Short mmCIF file of C-alpha atoms and ligand atoms in Angstrom, two decimals:
data_model
loop_
_atom_site.label_atom_id
_atom_site.label_comp_id
_atom_site.label_asym_id
_atom_site.label_seq_id
_atom_site.Cartn_x
_atom_site.Cartn_y
_atom_site.Cartn_z
CA MET A 1 0.08 -0.02 0.24
CA THR A 2 1.22 3.12 -0.55
CA ALA A 3 2.65 5.02 2.83
CA LEU A 4 -0.92 6.41 3.73
CA ASP A 5 -3.67 4.80 2.44
CA HIS A 6 -6.75 6.96 4.06
CA LYS A 7 -9.43 4.23 3.79
CA ASP A 8 -6.87 1.88 6.07
CA ILE A 9 -6.96 4.21 8.75
CA SER A 10 -10.58 5.50 8.75
CA ASP A 11 -10.89 1.32 8.81
CA ALA A 12 -8.47 1.20 11.79
CA VAL A 13 -10.31 4.37 13.31
CA ARG A 14 -13.38 2.09 13.50
CA ILE A 15 -12.19 -0.59 14.65
CA ILE A 16 -9.91 1.46 17.42
CA LYS A 17 -12.94 3.43 18.60
CA ASN A 18 -14.60 0.48 19.18
CA GLY A 19 -12.13 -1.15 21.10
CA GLY A 20 -10.90 -2.75 18.68
CA LEU A 21 -6.80 -4.28 17.99
CA VAL A 22 -4.58 -2.47 15.35
CA ALA A 23 -0.60 -3.61 15.11
CA MET A 24 0.33 0.06 13.21
CA PRO A 25 3.26 0.80 12.03
CA THR A 26 6.39 2.06 13.97
CA GLU A 27 9.64 3.60 13.06
CA THR A 28 10.96 0.99 15.84
CA VAL A 29 9.12 -1.77 15.59
CA TYR A 30 5.14 -3.09 14.67
CA GLY A 31 2.45 -1.51 18.01
CA LEU A 32 -0.56 -3.31 18.83
CA ALA A 33 -3.12 -0.63 19.43
CA ALA A 34 -6.07 -0.01 21.46
CA ASP A 35 -7.16 3.31 22.97
CA ALA A 36 -5.39 3.26 26.27
CA THR A 37 -8.30 5.31 27.92
CA ASN A 38 -10.48 2.54 27.13
CA GLU A 39 -9.88 -0.30 30.03
CA THR A 40 -11.61 -3.29 28.56
CA ALA A 41 -9.27 -2.40 24.95
CA VAL A 42 -6.19 -1.86 26.84
CA ALA A 43 -7.05 -5.31 29.21
CA ARG A 44 -7.22 -6.84 25.37
CA ILE A 45 -3.78 -6.12 24.30
CA PHE A 46 -3.26 -8.36 27.40
CA GLU A 47 -5.11 -11.11 26.57
CA ALA A 48 -3.90 -10.93 22.65
CA LYS A 49 -0.20 -11.22 23.83
CA GLY A 50 -0.91 -13.33 26.45
CA ARG A 51 1.53 -10.44 28.82
CA PRO A 52 1.89 -10.84 32.10
CA GLN A 53 -0.06 -8.07 33.85
CA PHE A 54 2.29 -6.53 36.12
CA ASN A 55 4.21 -5.32 32.63
CA PRO A 56 3.28 -1.77 31.98
CA LEU A 57 2.54 0.02 28.55
CA ILE A 58 3.56 2.41 26.42
CA ILE A 59 1.72 5.18 25.12
CA HIS A 60 1.77 6.68 21.86
CA VAL A 61 0.79 10.69 21.70
CA SER A 62 0.63 13.14 19.05
CA GLY A 63 3.13 15.15 20.97
CA MET A 64 4.47 17.12 24.30
CA GLU A 65 0.30 18.99 24.20
CA MET A 66 -1.32 15.51 24.28
CA ALA A 67 1.15 13.90 27.13
CA ARG A 68 0.10 16.72 29.15
CA ASP A 69 -2.89 15.29 29.56
CA PHE A 70 -1.62 12.48 31.39
CA VAL A 71 1.78 12.83 32.62
CA GLU A 72 3.98 15.17 34.68
CA VAL A 73 6.47 16.67 31.89
CA PRO A 74 9.01 17.86 34.35
CA PRO A 75 11.85 20.25 32.18
CA ARG A 76 14.54 18.21 31.11
CA ALA A 77 11.71 15.33 29.88
CA GLN A 78 10.59 18.54 27.91
CA LYS A 79 13.60 18.78 26.81
CA LEU A 80 14.92 15.28 25.99
CA MET A 81 11.29 16.22 23.79
CA ALA A 82 12.30 19.42 22.22
CA GLU A 83 15.52 17.07 20.90
CA PHE A 84 14.63 13.83 20.29
CA TRP A 85 9.98 13.30 19.95
CA PRO A 86 9.03 12.65 16.89
CA GLY A 87 11.45 9.24 17.49
CA PRO A 88 12.32 6.53 18.93
CA LEU A 89 12.14 7.21 22.98
CA THR A 90 9.96 6.95 25.62
CA LEU A 91 10.01 9.31 28.75
CA VAL A 92 8.49 7.09 32.05
CA LEU A 93 6.74 9.76 33.83
CA PRO A 94 4.74 10.61 37.03
CA ARG A 95 1.12 9.85 36.26
CA LYS A 96 -1.40 13.09 36.62
CA GLN A 97 -4.02 11.89 38.98
CA HIS A 98 -7.02 13.37 37.59
CA SER A 99 -7.19 11.18 33.51
CA ASN A 100 -9.01 9.13 31.94
CA LEU A 101 -6.22 7.59 30.86
CA SER A 102 -6.64 3.39 31.68
CA LEU A 103 -5.64 2.44 34.62
CA LEU A 104 -4.26 -1.42 33.35
CA VAL A 105 -1.63 0.69 31.37
CA SER A 106 0.29 1.53 34.13
CA ALA A 107 0.14 -1.27 35.57
CA GLY A 108 -0.33 -0.51 39.00
CA LEU A 109 2.24 2.05 39.10
CA ASP A 110 2.43 6.09 39.95
CA THR A 111 4.26 6.65 36.39
CA VAL A 112 3.40 6.58 32.88
CA GLY A 113 5.79 5.33 29.79
CA VAL A 114 4.98 8.37 27.12
CA ARG A 115 6.39 8.41 23.68
CA MET A 116 5.55 10.49 19.62
CA PRO A 117 6.60 7.92 16.57
CA ARG A 118 8.07 9.42 13.97
CA HIS A 119 5.62 7.40 11.60
CA GLU A 120 3.86 8.95 9.13
CA LEU A 121 0.76 5.83 9.90
CA ALA A 122 1.66 5.71 13.44
CA GLN A 123 1.26 9.90 13.53
CA ALA A 124 -1.52 9.72 11.67
CA LEU A 125 -3.75 7.11 13.37
CA ILE A 126 -2.95 8.97 16.73
CA LYS A 127 -3.82 12.53 14.86
CA ALA A 128 -7.09 11.08 13.59
CA ILE A 129 -8.69 9.55 17.00
CA ASP A 130 -7.10 12.07 19.24
CA ARG A 131 -6.39 10.53 22.03
CA PRO A 132 -3.37 8.83 23.08
CA LEU A 133 -2.79 4.75 21.90
CA ALA A 134 -1.63 1.67 24.11
CA ALA A 135 0.77 -0.10 22.15
CA PRO A 136 3.06 -2.67 23.07
CA SER A 137 5.10 -4.66 20.70
CA ALA A 138 3.10 -6.58 18.15
CA ASN A 139 4.11 -10.18 18.72
CA ARG A 140 3.32 -13.05 21.77
CA SER A 141 4.99 -12.59 24.70
CA GLY A 142 8.25 -13.01 24.87
CA SER A 143 8.47 -13.81 21.72
CA ILE A 144 10.97 -11.48 19.45
CA SER A 145 9.39 -7.96 18.26
CA PRO A 146 7.96 -8.07 14.92
CA THR A 147 9.63 -5.39 12.02
CA ARG A 148 7.79 -6.46 9.23
CA ALA A 149 3.41 -6.51 8.96
CA GLU A 150 4.05 -10.71 8.03
CA HIS A 151 5.50 -10.90 11.14
CA VAL A 152 2.44 -9.31 12.99
CA ARG A 153 0.56 -11.76 11.18
CA GLU A 154 2.08 -14.81 12.35
CA SER A 155 2.73 -14.09 16.25
CA LEU A 156 -0.77 -12.88 16.36
CA GLY A 157 -3.01 -14.43 13.42
CA GLU A 158 -6.61 -13.80 14.11
CA ARG A 159 -6.15 -11.80 17.70
CA VAL A 160 -5.49 -8.46 16.53
CA ASP A 161 -8.30 -7.11 14.58
CA MET A 162 -6.50 -5.46 11.71
CA ILE A 163 -2.59 -4.47 10.77
CA LEU A 164 -2.07 -1.67 9.09
CA ASP A 165 0.81 -2.87 6.65
CA GLY A 166 3.71 0.20 6.56
CA GLY A 167 6.49 -2.35 5.52
CA PRO A 168 10.15 -2.25 6.84
CA CYS A 169 9.89 -0.61 9.73
CA PRO A 170 13.52 1.25 9.17
CA ILE A 171 15.27 1.51 13.11
CA GLY A 172 14.67 -2.08 13.68
CA VAL A 173 14.58 -1.71 17.31
CA GLU A 174 12.31 -1.01 20.66
CA SER A 175 12.30 2.57 21.06
CA THR A 176 14.93 3.90 24.13
CA ILE A 177 13.22 4.21 27.10
CA VAL A 178 14.29 6.78 30.13
CA LYS A 179 12.59 7.34 33.47
CA ILE A 180 13.21 11.06 34.59
CA ASP A 181 12.61 11.72 38.04
CA GLY A 182 13.19 14.84 39.66
CA ASP A 183 17.01 15.33 38.65
CA ALA A 184 17.99 11.90 37.79
CA ALA A 185 16.99 10.37 34.54
CA THR A 186 17.99 6.52 33.82
CA LEU A 187 18.43 4.51 31.85
CA LEU A 188 15.53 1.76 31.72
CA ARG A 189 15.89 0.35 28.21
CA PRO A 190 18.50 0.67 25.25
CA GLY A 191 17.26 1.06 21.84
CA GLY A 192 16.71 3.30 18.53
CA ILE A 193 19.07 6.44 20.14
CA ALA A 194 22.07 6.00 21.12
CA ARG A 195 22.46 6.72 25.13
CA GLU A 196 25.91 9.22 23.99
CA GLU A 197 23.01 11.34 22.14
CA ILE A 198 20.64 11.28 25.31
CA GLU A 199 23.78 11.61 27.66
CA SER A 200 24.55 14.37 25.43
CA VAL A 201 21.69 16.67 25.42
CA LEU A 202 21.33 16.37 29.33
CA GLY A 203 24.62 17.23 30.03
CA CYS A 204 25.17 14.32 32.16
CA ALA A 205 25.43 10.79 32.44
CA LEU A 206 22.27 8.47 32.38
CA SER A 207 22.26 6.24 35.43
CA SER A 208 21.30 2.54 34.98
CA ALA A 209 18.63 0.30 36.39
CA HIS A 210 20.41 -2.58 38.54
CA GLY A 211 18.62 -4.96 37.26
CA LYS A 212 15.38 -3.81 38.74
CA ILE A 213 12.01 -5.48 37.55
CA GLU A 214 10.27 -1.93 37.68
CA ALA A 215 10.49 -2.33 33.44
CA PRO A 216 9.36 -5.73 32.84
CA GLY A 217 10.85 -5.44 29.79
CA MET A 218 13.58 -5.83 32.00
CA MET A 219 12.69 -9.44 32.59
CA THR A 220 15.51 -11.93 31.30
CA SER A 221 13.84 -14.20 28.72
CA HIS A 222 12.72 -12.13 26.57
CA TYR A 223 12.82 -11.77 22.22
CA ALA A 224 13.44 -15.36 22.47
CA PRO A 225 13.30 -17.75 19.35
CA ASP A 226 13.93 -21.38 19.64
CA ALA A 227 17.09 -22.32 19.46
CA THR A 228 19.43 -22.04 21.93
CA MET A 229 22.22 -19.30 21.54
CA ARG A 230 25.32 -18.66 21.35
CA LEU A 231 27.33 -15.08 21.77
CA ASN A 232 30.45 -13.79 20.65
CA ALA A 233 31.65 -15.65 18.07
CA THR A 234 33.85 -16.06 16.32
CA GLU A 235 33.33 -18.92 14.12
CA GLN A 236 30.88 -20.82 12.65
CA LYS A 237 30.56 -24.27 14.15
CA PRO A 238 29.49 -26.98 11.49
CA ASP A 239 26.23 -27.59 13.28
CA GLU A 240 25.27 -23.94 13.77
CA ILE A 241 23.41 -20.78 12.23
CA HIS A 242 24.99 -17.95 12.13
CA ILE A 243 24.79 -14.56 11.94
CA GLY A 244 27.58 -12.30 11.87
CA PHE A 245 28.60 -9.17 11.05
CA GLY A 246 31.32 -6.96 9.46
CA ASP A 247 34.28 -9.16 8.79
CA VAL A 248 33.12 -11.80 10.48
CA ALA A 249 30.64 -13.19 7.20
CA ASN A 250 31.25 -16.48 6.06
CA GLY A 251 29.23 -16.72 3.29
CA LYS A 252 28.14 -20.10 3.97
CA PRO A 253 24.15 -19.85 2.53
CA THR A 254 23.23 -21.45 6.73
CA ALA A 255 25.11 -17.51 7.10
CA PHE A 256 23.27 -14.04 7.55
CA ASN A 257 24.89 -10.81 8.12
CA LEU A 258 23.46 -8.15 9.71
CA SER A 259 26.05 -5.44 8.57
CA GLU A 260 28.23 -6.17 5.79
CA THR A 261 30.37 -2.99 6.50
CA GLY A 262 29.76 -3.15 9.51
CA ASP A 263 27.11 -0.59 10.25
CA LEU A 264 25.09 -0.61 13.68
CA THR A 265 22.29 1.13 11.90
CA GLU A 266 22.08 -1.58 9.68
CA ALA A 267 22.71 -4.12 11.62
CA ALA A 268 19.72 -2.94 14.34
CA ALA A 269 17.30 -2.37 11.48
CA ASN A 270 18.07 -6.45 10.78
CA LEU A 271 17.97 -8.30 14.27
CA PHE A 272 14.91 -9.05 14.59
CA ALA A 273 13.86 -9.54 11.14
CA TYR A 274 17.40 -12.59 10.66
CA LEU A 275 16.80 -14.14 14.47
CA ARG A 276 13.51 -15.13 12.53
CA ALA A 277 15.04 -16.13 8.89
CA ALA A 278 17.99 -17.85 11.28
CA ASP A 279 15.55 -19.54 14.09
CA ARG A 280 13.37 -20.83 10.67
CA MET A 281 17.06 -22.03 8.64
CA ALA A 282 17.65 -24.22 12.08
CA LYS A 283 14.48 -25.74 12.44
CA MET A 284 14.22 -26.44 8.70
CA GLN A 285 17.78 -28.30 9.28
CA GLY A 286 17.64 -29.89 12.20
CA LEU A 287 20.35 -27.61 13.97
CA LYS A 288 19.83 -26.67 17.83
CA THR A 289 21.75 -23.22 17.86
CA ILE A 290 21.89 -19.69 16.78
CA SER A 291 25.93 -18.00 16.88
CA VAL A 292 26.37 -14.50 16.59
CA ALA A 293 29.46 -13.09 16.02
CA PRO A 294 30.26 -9.84 18.28
CA ILE A 295 28.68 -6.62 17.77
CA PRO A 296 30.50 -3.88 19.20
CA MET A 297 29.25 -1.65 22.18
CA ASP A 298 28.95 1.78 20.92
CA GLY A 299 26.01 4.07 19.53
CA LEU A 300 22.84 1.61 18.98
CA GLY A 301 25.72 -1.59 20.24
CA GLU A 302 24.05 -1.56 23.52
CA ALA A 303 20.85 -2.14 22.31
CA ILE A 304 21.70 -4.43 20.02
CA ASN A 305 23.37 -6.23 22.49
CA ASP A 306 20.99 -6.53 25.21
CA ARG A 307 18.51 -7.84 23.07
CA LEU A 308 20.81 -10.65 21.81
CA ALA A 309 20.91 -11.50 26.08
CA ARG A 310 17.49 -11.73 26.22
CA ALA A 311 17.39 -14.06 23.47
CA ALA A 312 19.78 -15.73 24.34
CA ALA A 313 19.51 -16.06 28.42
CA PRO A 314 17.54 -18.95 30.02
CA ARG A 315 14.24 -19.81 29.75
CA ASP A 316 11.83 -21.81 32.45
O1 TXA B 401 9.54 0.38 20.21
C1 TXA B 401 8.83 0.84 20.99
O2 TXA B 401 8.61 0.88 21.98
C2 TXA B 401 7.93 0.31 20.89
C3 TXA B 401 6.37 0.27 19.60
C4 TXA B 401 5.63 0.21 19.15
O3 TXA B 401 6.55 2.25 20.18
N1 TXA B 401 6.79 -0.66 22.22
C5 TXA B 401 7.58 -1.43 23.10
O4 TXA B 401 6.39 -1.89 24.14
O5 TXA B 401 8.30 -1.68 22.40
P1 TXA B 401 6.73 -3.06 24.38
O6 TXA B 401 5.56 -2.98 25.75
O7 TXA B 401 7.55 -4.21 23.58
O8 TXA B 401 7.82 -2.28 25.80
C6 TXA B 401 7.76 -1.66 25.89
C7 TXA B 401 8.75 -1.39 27.65
C8 TXA B 401 8.32 -2.39 28.33
O9 TXA B 401 9.48 -3.40 28.91
C9 TXA B 401 7.96 -2.01 30.46
O10 TXA B 401 7.95 -2.65 31.05
C10 TXA B 401 8.09 -0.65 29.92
O11 TXA B 401 8.04 -0.36 28.46
N2 TXA B 401 7.77 0.34 30.28
C11 TXA B 401 6.09 0.69 30.30
N3 TXA B 401 5.63 1.56 31.00
C12 TXA B 401 6.24 1.58 32.86
C13 TXA B 401 6.37 2.56 32.77
N4 TXA B 401 5.78 3.46 34.04
N5 TXA B 401 7.61 2.67 33.96
C14 TXA B 401 8.63 1.48 33.68
N6 TXA B 401 8.57 1.10 32.55
C15 TXA B 401 6.84 1.14 31.88
MG1 MG B 402 8.55 -6.55 23.47
#
């Protein structure tokens, strides 16, 4: 479809206004969107994802003005919004006492994660509905995030009322999440905007979340393919599917390369699609392991390494 198909947008608006679920493209990953002011609709998101109820959702807004209806925006948050919105930055901010925002959205916390997506379909949808959209990544809980419409179809199938197809997501990893609490700024999840960029705007270092399950996206096993993962692999063993990076590429048909030129932005955009493809290939060939080349930690490398570590984490 064309980038902005008005018929599709108006169908999506109708579904969401009626409390339904629409998978919408964003610049990071596809989101499973519902009206964030409709408690039943938000409950449906949890049901469709099979997500533990204690995991709060991000609300997607049309800008700072809409955000202010639901959260307090201290000066440091305002500065980050001015610099990075629209874009892949979620700010966790104090929830306003009296608003019509669903309580399930913040899952019992007194904060809300807010972001303004850059993708024009997501923006068009929020503007047309004129309400915030609650949207987690449009995959079953714990599995790989979708960066294409067909990933959503594979993962959620009939559980979603409509999928707005906006093609592949240009960034490919989820938003960076920063919690602003008075003067403290904490990185809750590395993502599409590099830590260094945020720190340079704030003029100070971001503190870390100490692995506390405050943002339960911090649950260790996440983004998990069926195959076992072997990270920092400098070579591919015969019984492995390999995901390479830069020079570590080996050209075998059982090897993918996140970026032959060693470009971390390109690697982030390919990450989830290649994890899926590698997992599918492993299954077809009866192999049990996906090995992944070392990825540097700078720029988007922090987010890529975070997702890989979770994909490799022991599962219950
Ligand atoms: O790029 C993204 O952020 C995508 C697109 C669709 O916008 N969304 C996304 O949502 O990744 P989700 O639900 O898969 O991950 C959101 C993370 C979760 O780990 C959740 O725990 C955390 O954000 N989160 C949301 N609200 C929070 C809050 N009030 N306090 C702490 N963590 C929060
Ligand atoms: Mg997710």
